[in-house]
Coordinates of C-alpha atoms in Angstrom, one line a residue:
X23 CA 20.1 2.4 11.7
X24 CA 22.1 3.7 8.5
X25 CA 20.2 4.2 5.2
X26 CA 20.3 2.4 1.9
X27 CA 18.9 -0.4 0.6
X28 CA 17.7 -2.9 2.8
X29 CA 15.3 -6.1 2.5
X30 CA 12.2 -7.4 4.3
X31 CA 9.9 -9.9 3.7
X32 CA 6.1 -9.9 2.8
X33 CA 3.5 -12.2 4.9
X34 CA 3.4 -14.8 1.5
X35 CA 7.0 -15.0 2.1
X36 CA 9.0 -13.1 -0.8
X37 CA 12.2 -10.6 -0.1
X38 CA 11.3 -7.0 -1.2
X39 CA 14.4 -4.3 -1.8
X40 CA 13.4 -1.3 0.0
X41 CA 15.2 1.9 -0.4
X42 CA 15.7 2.7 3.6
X43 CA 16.0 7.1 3.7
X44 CA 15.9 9.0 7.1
X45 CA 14.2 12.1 6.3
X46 CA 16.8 14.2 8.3
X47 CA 18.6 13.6 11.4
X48 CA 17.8 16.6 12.7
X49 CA 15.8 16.2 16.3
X50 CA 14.4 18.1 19.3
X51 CA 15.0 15.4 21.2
X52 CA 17.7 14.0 23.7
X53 CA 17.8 10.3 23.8
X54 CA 21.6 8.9 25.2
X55 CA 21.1 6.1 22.6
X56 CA 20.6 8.1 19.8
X57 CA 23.5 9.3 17.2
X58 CA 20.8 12.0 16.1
X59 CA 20.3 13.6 19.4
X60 CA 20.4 16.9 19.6
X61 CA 23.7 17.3 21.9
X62 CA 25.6 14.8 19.5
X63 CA 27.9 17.2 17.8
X64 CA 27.4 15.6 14.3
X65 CA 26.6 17.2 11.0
X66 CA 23.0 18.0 9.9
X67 CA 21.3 17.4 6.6
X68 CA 17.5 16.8 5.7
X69 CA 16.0 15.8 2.2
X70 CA 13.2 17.9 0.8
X71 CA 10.0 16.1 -0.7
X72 CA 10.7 16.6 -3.7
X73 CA 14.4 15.1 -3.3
X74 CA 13.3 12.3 -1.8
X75 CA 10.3 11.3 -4.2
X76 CA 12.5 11.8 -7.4
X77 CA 15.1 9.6 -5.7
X78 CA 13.0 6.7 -4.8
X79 CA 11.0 6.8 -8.7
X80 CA 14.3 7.3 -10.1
X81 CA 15.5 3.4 -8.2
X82 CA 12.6 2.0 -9.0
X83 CA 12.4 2.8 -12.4
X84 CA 15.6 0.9 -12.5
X85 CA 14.4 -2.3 -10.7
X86 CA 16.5 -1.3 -8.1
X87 CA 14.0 -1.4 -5.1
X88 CA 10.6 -2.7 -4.9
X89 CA 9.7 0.3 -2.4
X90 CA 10.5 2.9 0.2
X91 CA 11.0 2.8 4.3
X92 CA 10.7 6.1 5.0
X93 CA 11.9 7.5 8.7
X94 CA 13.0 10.8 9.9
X95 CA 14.2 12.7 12.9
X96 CA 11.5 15.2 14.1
X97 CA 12.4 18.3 14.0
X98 CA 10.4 21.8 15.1
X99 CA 7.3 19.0 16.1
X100 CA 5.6 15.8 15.7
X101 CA 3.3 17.6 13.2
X102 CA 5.8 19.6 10.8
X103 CA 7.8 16.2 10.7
X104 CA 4.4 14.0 10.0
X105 CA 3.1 15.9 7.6
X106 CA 6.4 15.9 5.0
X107 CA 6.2 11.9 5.5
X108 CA 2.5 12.2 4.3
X109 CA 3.5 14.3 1.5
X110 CA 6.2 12.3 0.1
X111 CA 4.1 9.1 0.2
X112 CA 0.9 11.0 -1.4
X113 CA 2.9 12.4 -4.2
X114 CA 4.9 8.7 -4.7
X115 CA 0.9 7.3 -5.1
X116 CA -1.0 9.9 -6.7
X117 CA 1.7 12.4 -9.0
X118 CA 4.1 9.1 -9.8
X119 CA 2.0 6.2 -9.8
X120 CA 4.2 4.9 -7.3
X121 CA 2.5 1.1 -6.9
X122 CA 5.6 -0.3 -5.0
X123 CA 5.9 -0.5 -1.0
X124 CA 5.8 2.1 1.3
X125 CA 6.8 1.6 4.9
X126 CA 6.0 4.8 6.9
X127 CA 7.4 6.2 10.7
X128 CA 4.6 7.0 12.2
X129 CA 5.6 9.8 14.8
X130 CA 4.9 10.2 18.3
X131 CA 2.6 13.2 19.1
X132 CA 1.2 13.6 15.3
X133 CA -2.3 14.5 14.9
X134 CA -4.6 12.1 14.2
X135 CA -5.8 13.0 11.0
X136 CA -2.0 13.3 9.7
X137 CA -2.0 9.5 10.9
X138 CA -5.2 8.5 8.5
X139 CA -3.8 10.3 6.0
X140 CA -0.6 8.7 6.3
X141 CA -2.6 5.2 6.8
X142 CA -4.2 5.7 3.4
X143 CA -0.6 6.2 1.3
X144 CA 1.7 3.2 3.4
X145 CA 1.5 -0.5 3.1
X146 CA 2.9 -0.8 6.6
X147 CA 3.3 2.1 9.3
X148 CA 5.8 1.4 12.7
X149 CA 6.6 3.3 15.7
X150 CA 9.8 2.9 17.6
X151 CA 9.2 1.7 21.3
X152 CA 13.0 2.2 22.0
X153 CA 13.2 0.8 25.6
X154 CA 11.7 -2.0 26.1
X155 CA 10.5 -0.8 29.8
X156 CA 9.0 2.4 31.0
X157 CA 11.7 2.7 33.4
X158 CA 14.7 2.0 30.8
X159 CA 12.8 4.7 28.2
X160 CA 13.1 7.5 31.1
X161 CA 16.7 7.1 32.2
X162 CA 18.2 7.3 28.8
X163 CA 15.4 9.2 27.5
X164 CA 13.4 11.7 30.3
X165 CA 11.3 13.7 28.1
X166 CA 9.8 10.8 26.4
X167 CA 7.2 8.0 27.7
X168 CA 5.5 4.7 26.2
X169 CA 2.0 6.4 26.3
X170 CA 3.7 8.4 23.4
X171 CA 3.8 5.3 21.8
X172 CA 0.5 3.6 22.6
X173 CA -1.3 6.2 21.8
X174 CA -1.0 6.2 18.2
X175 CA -0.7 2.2 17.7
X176 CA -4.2 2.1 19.3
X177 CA -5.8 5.1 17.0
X178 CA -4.2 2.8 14.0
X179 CA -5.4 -0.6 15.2
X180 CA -8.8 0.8 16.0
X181 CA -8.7 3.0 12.5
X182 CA -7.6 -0.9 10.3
X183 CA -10.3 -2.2 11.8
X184 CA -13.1 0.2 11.1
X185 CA -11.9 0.3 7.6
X186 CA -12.2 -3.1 7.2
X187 CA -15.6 -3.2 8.1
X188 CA -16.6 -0.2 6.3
X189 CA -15.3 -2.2 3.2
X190 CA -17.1 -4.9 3.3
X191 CA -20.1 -2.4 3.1
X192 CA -18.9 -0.1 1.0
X193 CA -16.7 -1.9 -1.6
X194 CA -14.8 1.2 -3.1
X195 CA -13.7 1.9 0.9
X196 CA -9.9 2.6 0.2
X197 CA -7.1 0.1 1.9
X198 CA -5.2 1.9 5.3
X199 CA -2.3 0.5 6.2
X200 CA -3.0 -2.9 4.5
X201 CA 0.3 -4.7 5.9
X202 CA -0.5 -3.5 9.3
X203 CA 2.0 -2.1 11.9
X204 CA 5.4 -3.0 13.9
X205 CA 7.7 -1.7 16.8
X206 CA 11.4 -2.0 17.2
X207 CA 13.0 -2.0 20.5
X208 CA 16.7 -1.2 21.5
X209 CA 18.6 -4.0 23.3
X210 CA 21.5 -4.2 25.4
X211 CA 21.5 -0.2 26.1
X212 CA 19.8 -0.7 29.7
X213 CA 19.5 -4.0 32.4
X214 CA 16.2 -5.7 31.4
X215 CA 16.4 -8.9 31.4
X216 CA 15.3 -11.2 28.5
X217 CA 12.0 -12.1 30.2
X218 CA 11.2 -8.2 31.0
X219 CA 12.0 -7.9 26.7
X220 CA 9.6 -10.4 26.0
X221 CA 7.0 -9.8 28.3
X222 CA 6.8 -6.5 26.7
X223 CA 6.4 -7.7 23.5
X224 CA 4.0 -9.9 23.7
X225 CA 2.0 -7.1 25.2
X226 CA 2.2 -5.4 22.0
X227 CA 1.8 -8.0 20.0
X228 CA -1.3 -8.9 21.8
X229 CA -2.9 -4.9 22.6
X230 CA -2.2 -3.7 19.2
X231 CA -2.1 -6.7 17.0
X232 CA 1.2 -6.0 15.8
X233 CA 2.8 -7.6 12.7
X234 CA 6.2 -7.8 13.9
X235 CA 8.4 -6.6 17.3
X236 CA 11.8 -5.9 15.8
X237 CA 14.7 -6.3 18.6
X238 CA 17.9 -4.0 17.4
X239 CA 21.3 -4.8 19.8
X240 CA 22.8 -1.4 20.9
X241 CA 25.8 -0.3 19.1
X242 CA 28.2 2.1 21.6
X243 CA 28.1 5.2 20.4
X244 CA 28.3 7.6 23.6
X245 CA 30.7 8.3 26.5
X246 CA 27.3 8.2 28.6
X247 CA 27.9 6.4 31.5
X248 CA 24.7 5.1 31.7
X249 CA 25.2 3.0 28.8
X250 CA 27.6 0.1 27.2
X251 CA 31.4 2.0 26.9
X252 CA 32.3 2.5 23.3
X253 CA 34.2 -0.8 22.1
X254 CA 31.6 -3.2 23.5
X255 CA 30.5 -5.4 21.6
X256 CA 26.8 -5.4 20.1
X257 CA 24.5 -8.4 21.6
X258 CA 24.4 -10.1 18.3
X259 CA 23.3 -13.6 19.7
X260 CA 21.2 -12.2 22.2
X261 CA 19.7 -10.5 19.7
X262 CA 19.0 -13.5 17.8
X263 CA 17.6 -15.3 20.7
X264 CA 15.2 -12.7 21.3
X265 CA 14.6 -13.4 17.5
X266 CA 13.9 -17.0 18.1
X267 CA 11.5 -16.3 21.6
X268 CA 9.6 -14.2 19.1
X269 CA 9.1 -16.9 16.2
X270 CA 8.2 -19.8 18.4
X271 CA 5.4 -16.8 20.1
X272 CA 4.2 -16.4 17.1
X273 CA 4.2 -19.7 14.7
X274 CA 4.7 -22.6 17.5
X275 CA 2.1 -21.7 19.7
X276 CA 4.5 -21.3 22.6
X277 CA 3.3 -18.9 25.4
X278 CA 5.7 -16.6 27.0
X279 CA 5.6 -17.3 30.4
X280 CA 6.2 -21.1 29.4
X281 CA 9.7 -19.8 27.4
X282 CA 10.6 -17.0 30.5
X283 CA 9.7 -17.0 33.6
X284 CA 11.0 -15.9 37.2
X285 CA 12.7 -19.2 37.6
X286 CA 14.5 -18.5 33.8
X287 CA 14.6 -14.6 33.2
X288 CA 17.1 -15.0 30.6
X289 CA 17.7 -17.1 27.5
X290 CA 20.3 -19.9 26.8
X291 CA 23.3 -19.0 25.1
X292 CA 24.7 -22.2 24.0
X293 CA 21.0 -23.2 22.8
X294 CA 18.1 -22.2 21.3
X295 CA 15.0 -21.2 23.1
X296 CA 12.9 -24.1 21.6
X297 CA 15.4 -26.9 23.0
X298 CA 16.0 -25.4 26.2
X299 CA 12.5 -25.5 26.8
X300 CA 12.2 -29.4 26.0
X301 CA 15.1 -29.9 28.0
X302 CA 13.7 -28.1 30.7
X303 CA 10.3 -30.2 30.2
X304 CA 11.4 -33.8 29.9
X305 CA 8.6 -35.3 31.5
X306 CA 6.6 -34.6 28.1
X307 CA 8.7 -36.6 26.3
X308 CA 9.6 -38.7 24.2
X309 CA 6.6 -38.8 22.3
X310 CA 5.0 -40.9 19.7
X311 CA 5.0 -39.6 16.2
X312 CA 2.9 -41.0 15.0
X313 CA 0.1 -40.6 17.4
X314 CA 0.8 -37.0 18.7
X315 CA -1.2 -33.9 18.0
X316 CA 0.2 -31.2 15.5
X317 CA 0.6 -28.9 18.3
X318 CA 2.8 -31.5 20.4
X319 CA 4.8 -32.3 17.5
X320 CA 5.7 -28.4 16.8
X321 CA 7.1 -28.5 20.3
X322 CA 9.9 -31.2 19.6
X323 CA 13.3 -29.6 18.7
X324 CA 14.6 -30.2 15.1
X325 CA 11.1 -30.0 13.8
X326 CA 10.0 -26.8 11.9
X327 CA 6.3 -25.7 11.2
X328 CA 7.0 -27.1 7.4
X329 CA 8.2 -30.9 8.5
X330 CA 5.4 -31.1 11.2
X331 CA 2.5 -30.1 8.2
X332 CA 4.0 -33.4 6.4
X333 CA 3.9 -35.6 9.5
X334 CA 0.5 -35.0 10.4
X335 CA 0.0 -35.1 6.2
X336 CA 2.3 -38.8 6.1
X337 CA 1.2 -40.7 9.1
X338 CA -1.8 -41.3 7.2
X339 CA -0.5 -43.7 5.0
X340 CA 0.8 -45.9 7.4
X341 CA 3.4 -45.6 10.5
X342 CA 6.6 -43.4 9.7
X343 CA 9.8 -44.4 10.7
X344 CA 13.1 -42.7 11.2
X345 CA 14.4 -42.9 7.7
X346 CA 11.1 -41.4 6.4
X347 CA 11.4 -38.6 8.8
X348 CA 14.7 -37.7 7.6
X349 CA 13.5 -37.4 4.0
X350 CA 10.4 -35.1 5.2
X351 CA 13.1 -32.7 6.4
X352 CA 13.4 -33.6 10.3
X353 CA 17.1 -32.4 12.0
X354 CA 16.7 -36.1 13.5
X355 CA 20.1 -35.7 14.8
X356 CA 18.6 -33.2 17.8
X357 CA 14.6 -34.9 17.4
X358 CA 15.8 -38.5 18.3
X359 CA 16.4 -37.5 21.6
X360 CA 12.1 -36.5 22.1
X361 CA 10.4 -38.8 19.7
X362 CA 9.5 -42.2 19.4
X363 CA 9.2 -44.0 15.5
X364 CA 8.2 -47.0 14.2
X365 CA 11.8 -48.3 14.4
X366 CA 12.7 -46.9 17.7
X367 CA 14.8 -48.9 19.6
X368 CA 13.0 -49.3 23.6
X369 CA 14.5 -47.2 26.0
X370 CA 14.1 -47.9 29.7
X371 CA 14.6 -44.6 31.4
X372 CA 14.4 -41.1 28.9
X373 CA 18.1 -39.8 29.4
X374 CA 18.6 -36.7 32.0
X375 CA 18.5 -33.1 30.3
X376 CA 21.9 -32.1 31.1
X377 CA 23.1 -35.5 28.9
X378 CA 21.4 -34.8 26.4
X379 CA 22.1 -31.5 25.7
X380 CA 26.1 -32.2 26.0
X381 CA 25.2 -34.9 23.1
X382 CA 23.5 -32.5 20.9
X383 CA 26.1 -30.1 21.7
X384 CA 29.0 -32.5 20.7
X385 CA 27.6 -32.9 17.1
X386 CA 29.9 -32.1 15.2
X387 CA 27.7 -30.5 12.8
X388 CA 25.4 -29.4 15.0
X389 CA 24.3 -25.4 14.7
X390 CA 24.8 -25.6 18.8
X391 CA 28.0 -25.7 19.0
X392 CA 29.5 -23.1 21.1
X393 CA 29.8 -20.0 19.0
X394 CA 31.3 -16.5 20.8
X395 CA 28.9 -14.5 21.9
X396 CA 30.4 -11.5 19.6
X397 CA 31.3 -10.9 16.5
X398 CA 35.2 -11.1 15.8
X399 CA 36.6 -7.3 15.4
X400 CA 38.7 -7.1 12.2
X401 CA 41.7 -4.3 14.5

């Protein structure tokens, strides 16, 4: 991913400018997906410490970031690489008074004490899974393996938590990696399907308590065989999907297996995750609104974690009807077809899934309509 600035968002929901630097794209390593492997025949540069510290204080004295996501190549080893990351961030905290954000690489192989040092100067640390499968990671990239990857996240998860505990002790106990840690995975650059993607995921979410599984669509950018040609185009809306899979995981209390399974190893294209599971379960539906359980009503399509907080919140004033619902925020255009109001009109039989979705998808303002798959190239 190129550098610059970039934005992310904090747990309480703000956007934060971070200055995005790749320490040097020098590497020892090989990987076919990779414009910074060591065959490509590109130009190399690297950033000293001191380069890259003056560079971020000098943006942020400016207000032009709120902080610094700071990668790198490796180059000589995991250690020699590690321990510039640690130096920068140390000299941002302790020579610069450097109070903004720091999102640090952690890198596969480093020692462990370079990883608590590291967890002591950065709000959030991240390790790149690449593949999402053992078997994708070694036939683009042989000489590397998840364990290299696992290894570390556990050491970090296991170091948070002793932390934490020693500060409720010890109260001057210093903060380690407060914001905690995340994983990005390639997409698109080997043949797993969208339920292999997933499954994986949620086994890092779940092992090492991750904060966030990032999904990046490969971008062609080898003659390798093995891979997309050059002039594919990147799996934008799969990539989005995966996005979607990963929110309801996470805030709608949706488990995997119920989103991908062997009967559905890959996600909808025309629709989102969330209706193609209610389509798929149509038996649980419609149901009442006003006598349904939080959980039940986060499942109904058109109806975010915000709306269903006021539903629960509103339906204890009296009954709510379909008007009301539209004013608590409710995309009743897609909901009608799952929920029964106040002012519902009887129905005999619920309509069949493949109706319904061809009458959401005919909305004329509906964000289902058919969109390509790719973006549009500009030659």
């Amino acid at each position: 991913s190129s550098s610059g600035i970039c934005h992310t968002y904090t747990e309480d929901g703000r956007c934060v400018s971070l200055l995005k630097i790749l320490l040097t794209n020098h590497c020892i390593f090989d990987c076919a997906f990779c414009v910074s492997r060591k065959s490509n025949d590109v130009k190399r540069a690297a950033f000293t410490v001191e380069e890259v510290v003056e560079l971020t204080m000098s943006f942020y004295r400016r207000n032009y970031i709120e902080g610094l996501f700071l990668s790198s190549g490796i180059f000589k080893n995991a250690d020699y690489t590690m321990e510039r990351l640690v130096r920068i961030a140390k000299k941002l905290r302790l020579e610069n008074n450097f109070n903004g954000y720091i999102h640090l690489k952690t890198i596969p192989g480093a020692s462990q004490e370079l990883l608590t040092e590291a967890g002591l100067y950065a709000d959030r640390m991240s390790i790149n899974l690449e593949m999402p499968t053992e078997a994708g990671l070694k036939l683009l990239a042989p000489d590397k393996s998840h364990d290299d990857v696992k290894k570390p996240l556990s050491f970090i998860k296991d170091s948070i938590i002793q932390f934490k505990d020693e500060k409720k002790i010890i109260k001057s106990t210093p903060k380690f990696v407060p914001a905690g840690q995340s994983t990005q995975m390639v997409i698109g650059a080997t043949p797993e399907t969208d339920m292999e993607i997933m499954y994986s995921a949620n086994e890092y979410y779940k092992n090492y308590d991750l904060k966030r599984v990032y999904y990046s669509g490969y971008i062609p950018i080898s003659y390798d065989t093995r891979m997309p040609m050059i002039g594919s185009q990147p799996p934008l809306l799969r990539e989005n999907r995966l996005y979607q899979t990963d929110w309801l995981m996470r805030f709608y209390g949706f488990d995997v297996h119920e989103i991908l399974n062997v009967k559905n190893p890959h996600l909808d294209v025309d629709i989102d995750p969330k209706l193609s599971w209610a389509l798929r379960n149509m038996e649980q539906f419609p149901i009442d609104i006003n006598t349904a359980d939080y959980k039940m009503i986060l499942r109904v399509p058109g109806i975010g974690v915000g709306s269903a907080n006021k539903i629960v919140q509103a339906r204890k004033f009296g009954k709510l009807r379909s008007d009301q619902l539209k004013k608590i925020g409710i995309a009743y255009n897609r909901a009608k077809y799952f929920i029964r109001c106040a002012d519902s009109i009887f129905q005999l039989n619920t309509p069949e899934a493949f109706t319904v979705k061809n009458l959401i998808l005919s909305e004329s303002n509906s964000k289902y309509l058919k969109v390509p798959q790719n973006q549009l190239s500009l030659f």
